[in-house]
Coordinates of C-alpha atoms in Angstrom, one line a residue:
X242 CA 16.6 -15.1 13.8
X243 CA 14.9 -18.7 15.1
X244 CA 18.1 -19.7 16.8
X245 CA 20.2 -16.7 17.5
X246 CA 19.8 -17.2 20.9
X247 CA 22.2 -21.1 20.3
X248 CA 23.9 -19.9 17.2
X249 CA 26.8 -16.9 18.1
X250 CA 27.8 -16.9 14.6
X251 CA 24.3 -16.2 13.6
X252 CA 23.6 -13.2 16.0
X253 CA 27.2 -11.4 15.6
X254 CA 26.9 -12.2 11.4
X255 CA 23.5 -9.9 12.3
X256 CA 25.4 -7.5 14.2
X257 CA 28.2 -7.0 11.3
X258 CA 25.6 -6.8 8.9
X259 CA 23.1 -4.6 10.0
X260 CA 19.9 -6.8 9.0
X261 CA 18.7 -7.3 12.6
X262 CA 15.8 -5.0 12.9
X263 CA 12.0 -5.4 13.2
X264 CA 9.5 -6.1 15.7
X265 CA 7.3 -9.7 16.4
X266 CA 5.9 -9.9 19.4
X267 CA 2.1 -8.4 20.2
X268 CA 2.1 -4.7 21.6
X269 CA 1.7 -5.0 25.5
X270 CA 0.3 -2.1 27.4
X271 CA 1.9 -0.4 30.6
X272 CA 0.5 -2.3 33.3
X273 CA -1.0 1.0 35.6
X274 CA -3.9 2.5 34.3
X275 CA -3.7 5.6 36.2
X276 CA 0.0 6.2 35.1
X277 CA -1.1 5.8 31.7
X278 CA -4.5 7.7 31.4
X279 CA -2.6 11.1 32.9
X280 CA -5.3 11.9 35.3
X281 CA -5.1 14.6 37.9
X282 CA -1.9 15.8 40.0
X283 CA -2.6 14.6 43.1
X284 CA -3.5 10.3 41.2
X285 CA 0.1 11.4 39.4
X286 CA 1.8 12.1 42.3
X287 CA 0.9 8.9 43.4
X288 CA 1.7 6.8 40.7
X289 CA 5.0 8.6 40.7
X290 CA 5.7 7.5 44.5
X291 CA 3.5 4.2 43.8
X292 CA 4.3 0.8 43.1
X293 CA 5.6 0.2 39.2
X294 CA 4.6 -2.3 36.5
X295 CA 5.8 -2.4 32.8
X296 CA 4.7 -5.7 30.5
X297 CA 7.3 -5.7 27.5
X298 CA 7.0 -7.6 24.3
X299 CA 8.4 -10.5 26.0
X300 CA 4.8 -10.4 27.9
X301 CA 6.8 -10.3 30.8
X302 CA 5.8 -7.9 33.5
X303 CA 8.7 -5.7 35.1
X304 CA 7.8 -4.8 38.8
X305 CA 9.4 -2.1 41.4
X306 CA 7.8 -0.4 44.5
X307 CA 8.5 3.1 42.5
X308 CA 9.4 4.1 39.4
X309 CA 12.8 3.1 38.5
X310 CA 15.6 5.6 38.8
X311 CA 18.6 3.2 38.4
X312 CA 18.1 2.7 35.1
X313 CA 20.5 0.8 32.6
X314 CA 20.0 0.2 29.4
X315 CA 21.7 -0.9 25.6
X316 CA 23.1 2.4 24.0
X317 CA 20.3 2.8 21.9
X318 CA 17.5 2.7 24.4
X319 CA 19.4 5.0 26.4
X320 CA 19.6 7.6 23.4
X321 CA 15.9 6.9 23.0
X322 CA 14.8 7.6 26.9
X323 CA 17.1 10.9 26.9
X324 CA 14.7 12.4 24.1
X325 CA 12.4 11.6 26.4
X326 CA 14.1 13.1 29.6
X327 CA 14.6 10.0 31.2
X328 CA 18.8 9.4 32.0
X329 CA 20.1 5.9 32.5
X330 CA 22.7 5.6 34.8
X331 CA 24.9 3.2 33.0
X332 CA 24.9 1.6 29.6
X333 CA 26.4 -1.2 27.3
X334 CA 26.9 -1.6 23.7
X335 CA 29.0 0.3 21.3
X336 CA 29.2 3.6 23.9
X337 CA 32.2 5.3 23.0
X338 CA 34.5 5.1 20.1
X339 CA 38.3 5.0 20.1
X340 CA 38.9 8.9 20.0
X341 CA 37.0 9.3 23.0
X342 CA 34.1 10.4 20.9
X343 CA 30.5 9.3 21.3
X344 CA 29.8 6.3 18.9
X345 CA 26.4 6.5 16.3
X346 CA 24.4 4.8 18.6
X347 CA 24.8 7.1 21.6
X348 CA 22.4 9.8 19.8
X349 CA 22.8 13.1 21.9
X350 CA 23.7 11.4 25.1
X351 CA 26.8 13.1 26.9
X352 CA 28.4 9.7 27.9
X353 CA 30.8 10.9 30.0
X354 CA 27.5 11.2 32.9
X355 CA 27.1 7.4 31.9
X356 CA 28.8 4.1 33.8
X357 CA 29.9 2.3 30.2
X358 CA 29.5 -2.0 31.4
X359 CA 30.5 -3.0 28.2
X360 CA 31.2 -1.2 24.7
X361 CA 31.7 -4.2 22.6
X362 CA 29.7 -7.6 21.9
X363 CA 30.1 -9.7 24.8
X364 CA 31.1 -6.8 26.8
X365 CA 29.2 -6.6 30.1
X366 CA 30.8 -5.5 33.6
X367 CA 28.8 -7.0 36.8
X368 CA 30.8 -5.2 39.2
X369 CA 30.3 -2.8 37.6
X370 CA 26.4 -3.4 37.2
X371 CA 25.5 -4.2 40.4
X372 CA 27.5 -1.5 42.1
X373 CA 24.7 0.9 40.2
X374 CA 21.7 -0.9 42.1
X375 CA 19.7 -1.2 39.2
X376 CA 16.0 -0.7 39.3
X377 CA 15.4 -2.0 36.0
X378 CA 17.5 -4.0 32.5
X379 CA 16.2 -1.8 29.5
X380 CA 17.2 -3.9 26.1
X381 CA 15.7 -4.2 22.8
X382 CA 15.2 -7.7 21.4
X383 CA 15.9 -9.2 17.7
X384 CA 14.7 -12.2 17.2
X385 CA 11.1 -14.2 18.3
X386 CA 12.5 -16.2 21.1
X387 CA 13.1 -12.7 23.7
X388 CA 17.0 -13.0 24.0
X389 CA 18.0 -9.7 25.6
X390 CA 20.0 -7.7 23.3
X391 CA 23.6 -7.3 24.0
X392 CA 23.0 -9.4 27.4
X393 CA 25.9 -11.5 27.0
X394 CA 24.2 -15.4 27.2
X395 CA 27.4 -16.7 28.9
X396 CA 26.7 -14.4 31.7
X397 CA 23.2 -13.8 31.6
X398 CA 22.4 -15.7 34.8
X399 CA 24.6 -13.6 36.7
X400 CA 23.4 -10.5 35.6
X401 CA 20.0 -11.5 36.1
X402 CA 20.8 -12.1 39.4
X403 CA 21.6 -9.0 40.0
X404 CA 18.0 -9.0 41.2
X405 CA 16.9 -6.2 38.8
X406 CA 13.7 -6.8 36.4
X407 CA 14.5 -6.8 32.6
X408 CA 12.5 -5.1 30.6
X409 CA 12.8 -6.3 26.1
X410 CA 11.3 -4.0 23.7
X411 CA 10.9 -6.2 20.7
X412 CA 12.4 -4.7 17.2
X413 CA 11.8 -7.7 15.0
X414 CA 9.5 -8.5 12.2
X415 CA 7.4 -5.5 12.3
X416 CA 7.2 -2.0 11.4
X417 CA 8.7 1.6 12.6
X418 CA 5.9 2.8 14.1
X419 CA 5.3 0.1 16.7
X420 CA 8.3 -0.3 18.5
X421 CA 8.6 3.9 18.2
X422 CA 5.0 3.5 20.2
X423 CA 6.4 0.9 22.8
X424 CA 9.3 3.4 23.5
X425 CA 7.4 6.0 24.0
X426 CA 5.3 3.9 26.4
X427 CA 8.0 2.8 28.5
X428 CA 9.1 6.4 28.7
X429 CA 5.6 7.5 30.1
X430 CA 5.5 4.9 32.8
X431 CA 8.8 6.0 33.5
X432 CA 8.0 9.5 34.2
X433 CA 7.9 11.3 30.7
X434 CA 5.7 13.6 30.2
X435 CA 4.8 12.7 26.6
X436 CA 2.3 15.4 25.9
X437 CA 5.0 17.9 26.0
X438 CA 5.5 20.3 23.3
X439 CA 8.6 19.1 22.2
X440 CA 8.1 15.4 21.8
X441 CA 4.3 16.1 20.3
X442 CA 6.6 18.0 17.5
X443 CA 8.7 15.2 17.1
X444 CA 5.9 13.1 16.4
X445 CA 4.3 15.3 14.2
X446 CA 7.6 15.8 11.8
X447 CA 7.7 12.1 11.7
X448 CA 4.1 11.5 10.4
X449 CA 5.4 14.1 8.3
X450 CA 8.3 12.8 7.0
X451 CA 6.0 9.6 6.8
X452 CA 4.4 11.3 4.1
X453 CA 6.6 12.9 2.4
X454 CA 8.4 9.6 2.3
X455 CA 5.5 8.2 0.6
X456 CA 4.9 10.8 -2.2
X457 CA 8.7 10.6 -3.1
X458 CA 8.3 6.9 -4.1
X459 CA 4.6 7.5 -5.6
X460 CA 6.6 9.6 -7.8
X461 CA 9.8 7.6 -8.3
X462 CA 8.6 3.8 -8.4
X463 CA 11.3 2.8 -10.7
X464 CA 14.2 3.9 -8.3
X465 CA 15.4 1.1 -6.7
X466 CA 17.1 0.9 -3.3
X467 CA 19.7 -1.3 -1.6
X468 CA 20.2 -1.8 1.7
X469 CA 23.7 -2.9 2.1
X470 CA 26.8 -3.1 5.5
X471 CA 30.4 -3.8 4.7
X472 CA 33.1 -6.1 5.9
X473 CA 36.6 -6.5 5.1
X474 CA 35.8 -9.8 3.3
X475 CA 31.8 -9.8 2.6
X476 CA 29.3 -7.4 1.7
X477 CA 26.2 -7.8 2.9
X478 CA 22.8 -7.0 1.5
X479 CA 19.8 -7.0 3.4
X480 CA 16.4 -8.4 2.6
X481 CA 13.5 -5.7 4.1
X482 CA 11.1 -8.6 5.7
X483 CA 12.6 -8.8 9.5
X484 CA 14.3 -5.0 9.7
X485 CA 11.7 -2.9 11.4
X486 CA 12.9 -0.1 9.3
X487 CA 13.4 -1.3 5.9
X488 CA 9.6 -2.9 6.7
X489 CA 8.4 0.4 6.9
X490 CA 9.8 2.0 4.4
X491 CA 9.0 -0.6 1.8
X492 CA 5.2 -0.4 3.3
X493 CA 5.5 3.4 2.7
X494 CA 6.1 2.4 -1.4
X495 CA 10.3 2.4 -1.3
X496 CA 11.1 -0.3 -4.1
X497 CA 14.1 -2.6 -2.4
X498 CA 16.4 -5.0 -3.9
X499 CA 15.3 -8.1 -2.5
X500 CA 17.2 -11.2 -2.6
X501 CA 16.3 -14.6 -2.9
X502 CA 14.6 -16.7 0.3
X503 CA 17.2 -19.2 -0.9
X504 CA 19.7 -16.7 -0.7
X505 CA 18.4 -15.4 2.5
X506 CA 18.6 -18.5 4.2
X507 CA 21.9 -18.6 5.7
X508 CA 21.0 -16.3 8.0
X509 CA 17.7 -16.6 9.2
X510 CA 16.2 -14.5 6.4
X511 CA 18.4 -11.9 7.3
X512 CA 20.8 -10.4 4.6
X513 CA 22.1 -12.4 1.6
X514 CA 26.6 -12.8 1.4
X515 CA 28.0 -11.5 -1.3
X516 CA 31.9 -11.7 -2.0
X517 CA 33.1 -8.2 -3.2
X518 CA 33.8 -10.0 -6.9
X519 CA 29.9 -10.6 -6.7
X520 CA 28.8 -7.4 -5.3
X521 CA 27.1 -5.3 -8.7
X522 CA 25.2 -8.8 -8.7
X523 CA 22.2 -6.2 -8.1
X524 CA 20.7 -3.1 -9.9
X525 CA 20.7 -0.2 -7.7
X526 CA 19.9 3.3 -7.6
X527 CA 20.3 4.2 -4.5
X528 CA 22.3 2.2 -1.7
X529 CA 22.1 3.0 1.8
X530 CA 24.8 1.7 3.9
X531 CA 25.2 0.2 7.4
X532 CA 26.7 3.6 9.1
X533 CA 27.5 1.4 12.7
X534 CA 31.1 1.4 13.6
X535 CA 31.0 -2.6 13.5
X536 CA 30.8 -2.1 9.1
X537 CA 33.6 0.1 6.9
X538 CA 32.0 3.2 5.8
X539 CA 31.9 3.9 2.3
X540 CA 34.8 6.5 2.3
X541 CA 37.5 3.4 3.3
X542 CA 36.0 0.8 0.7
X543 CA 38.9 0.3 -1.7
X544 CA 37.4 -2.5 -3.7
X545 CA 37.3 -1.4 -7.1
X546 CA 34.4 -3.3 -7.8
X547 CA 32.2 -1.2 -5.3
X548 CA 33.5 2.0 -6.8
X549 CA 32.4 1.1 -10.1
X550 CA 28.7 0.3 -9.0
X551 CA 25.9 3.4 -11.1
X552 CA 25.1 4.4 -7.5
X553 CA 28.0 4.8 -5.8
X554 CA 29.6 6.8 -9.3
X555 CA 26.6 8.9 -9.3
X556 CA 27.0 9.7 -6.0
X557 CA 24.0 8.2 -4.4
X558 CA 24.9 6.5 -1.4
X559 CA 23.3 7.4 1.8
X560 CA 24.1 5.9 5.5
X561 CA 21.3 3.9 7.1
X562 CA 21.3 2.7 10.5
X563 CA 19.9 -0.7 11.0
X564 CA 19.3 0.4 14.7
X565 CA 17.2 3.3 14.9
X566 CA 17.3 5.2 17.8
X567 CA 13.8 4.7 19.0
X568 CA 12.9 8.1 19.3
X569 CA 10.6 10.2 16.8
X570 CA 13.0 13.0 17.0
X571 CA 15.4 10.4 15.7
X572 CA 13.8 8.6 13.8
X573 CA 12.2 11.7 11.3
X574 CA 15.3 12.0 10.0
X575 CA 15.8 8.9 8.8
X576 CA 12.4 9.0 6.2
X577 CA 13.4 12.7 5.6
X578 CA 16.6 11.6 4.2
X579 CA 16.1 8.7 2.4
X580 CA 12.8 10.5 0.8
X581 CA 15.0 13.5 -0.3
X582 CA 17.6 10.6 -2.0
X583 CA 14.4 9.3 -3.8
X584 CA 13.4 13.2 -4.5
X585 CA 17.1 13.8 -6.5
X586 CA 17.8 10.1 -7.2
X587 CA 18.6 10.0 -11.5
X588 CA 18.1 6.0 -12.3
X589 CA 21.7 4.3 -13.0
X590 CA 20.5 1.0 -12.9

């Protein structure tokens, strides 16, 4: 979004409704050659102990006399690195939920080995923070302008002056793949070993998946999809241009509802507001819903005019989450469950 980084209303409206995903800015490469190219033990060993460089989407380069071990990082990049067997120290963004359980957007991290700075929007503890004596700021970035995900703006100087580098892995206006590739970048400079069996299968299910993904809407053209989140007063349905996700999906053949530019305006080009008298105003098939904890699952909608929508009758609503983990191992799933919705998907609309 142009402005999110003035307009509050604009950013959080994103947050409730799930349409803030993509990637914009031009893939930037890991700034040590040696640490990237593998090389032999003894030229690992010293990139290991060497100096540290990482240029993020921002174009900014990220420096450290050694690879960063006091690493913090939004929820989602931490749940992405972990894959990846890199551990963040501490964390902010929706960590834990209010039974003590891990929220959606911790992935398999056990947060209890995790300092939580903040677990809601404008959460972020600098006490806290700078007690940690953080190498590195690991956030992912929604908009063209670089604002630092779930940085807090009113306290960003602070934080920043922390001293710590920031590194922003950019998630707008682009598709899945890339910002999948920039994660799994950052993880190599910081130590991953990304040749390893396990994350070379990961890969490998999601090209997969990819695929399968693809035949499933070859085969199905005329099922069409919504992406949608829910509020107490507005339901919101997303347009599939900015969300890195949706991008790739409909680039894969996925046939989206897609509202108006005019009705995209309001929020950037975004999602479109709909009141919950006006929410059949589209045909769908299939509707995958904002599973975060900040939207109302589909088991607590009582609006009568959502249970009498053909997809939700039939029984075809799947979750999506508008913030993948960037991880392949999390990620396959996503194409593997939307292509098996396609796959069973009887057309209501």
């Amino acid at each position: 979004m142009s402005n999110a980084r003035a307009t509050h209303l604009s950013r959080r409206g994103i947050l409730a409704a799930g349409g803030a995903l993509g990637l914009g800015a031009a893939l930037a490469a890991c700034g040590d050659d040696d640490a990237k190219s593998g090389g032999s033990d003894k030229e690992t060993a010293a990139a290991k102990s060497g100096p540290w460089t990482f240029k993020d989407d921002r174009g900014t380069t990220a420096k450290a006399d050694k690879i960063p071990a006091n690493i913090v990082s939004f929820i989602g990049v931490a749940a992405a690195l972990h894959d990846y067997g890199i551990e963040s120290k501490g964390v902010f963004g929706p960590t834990k939920l209010k039974n003590g359980k891990a929220d959606v957007q911790a992935g398999d991290l056990d947060i209890s080995k995790v300092t939580i700075l903040g677990n809601e929007w404008g959460q972020f503890n600098i006490e806290k923070y700078a007690a940690l004596s953080p190498d590195v700021l690991i956030t992912t970035m929604f908009d063209s302008a670089g604002t630092l995900w779930y940085v807090p703006e009113e306290s960003k100087k602070k934080i920043l002056a922390v001293g710590a580098p920031t590194v922003g892995i950019s998630v707008y206006d682009i598709q899945l793949p890339t910002p999948l590739g920039r994660m799994l970048e950052l993880a190599k400079s910081l130590g991953a070993d990304t040749s390893s069996a396990t994350i070379t299968a990961a890969k490998k299910r999601f090209e997969d998946a990819a695929a399968r993904l693809r035949a499933a809407a070859k085969a199905k053209p005329d099922i069409k999809i919504l992406a949608g989140s829910a509020s107490q007063d507005i339901f919101y349905v997303s347009g599939s241009n900015l969300s890195a996700d949706l991008e790739y999906y409909k680039a894969l053949g996925v046939n989206f509802v897609e509202p108006s530019a005019a009705a995209l305006k309001a929020s950037g080009g975004w999602f479109e507001n709909l009141s919950w008298e006006n929410v059949d105003k589209y045909g769908a098939d299939i509707i995958m819903m904002d599973n975060r904890t900040s939207a109302i699952q589909p088991a607590d909608i009582t609006e009568g005019t959502w249970k009498k929508l053909p997809a939700v009758k039939a029984g075809q609503v799947i979750a999506r989450n508008p913030e993948p983990i960037l991880s392949y191992a999390k990620c396959a799933p996503l194409l593997e469950d939307l292509a098996k919705a396609i796959e069973s998907a009887k057309k209501v609309s």
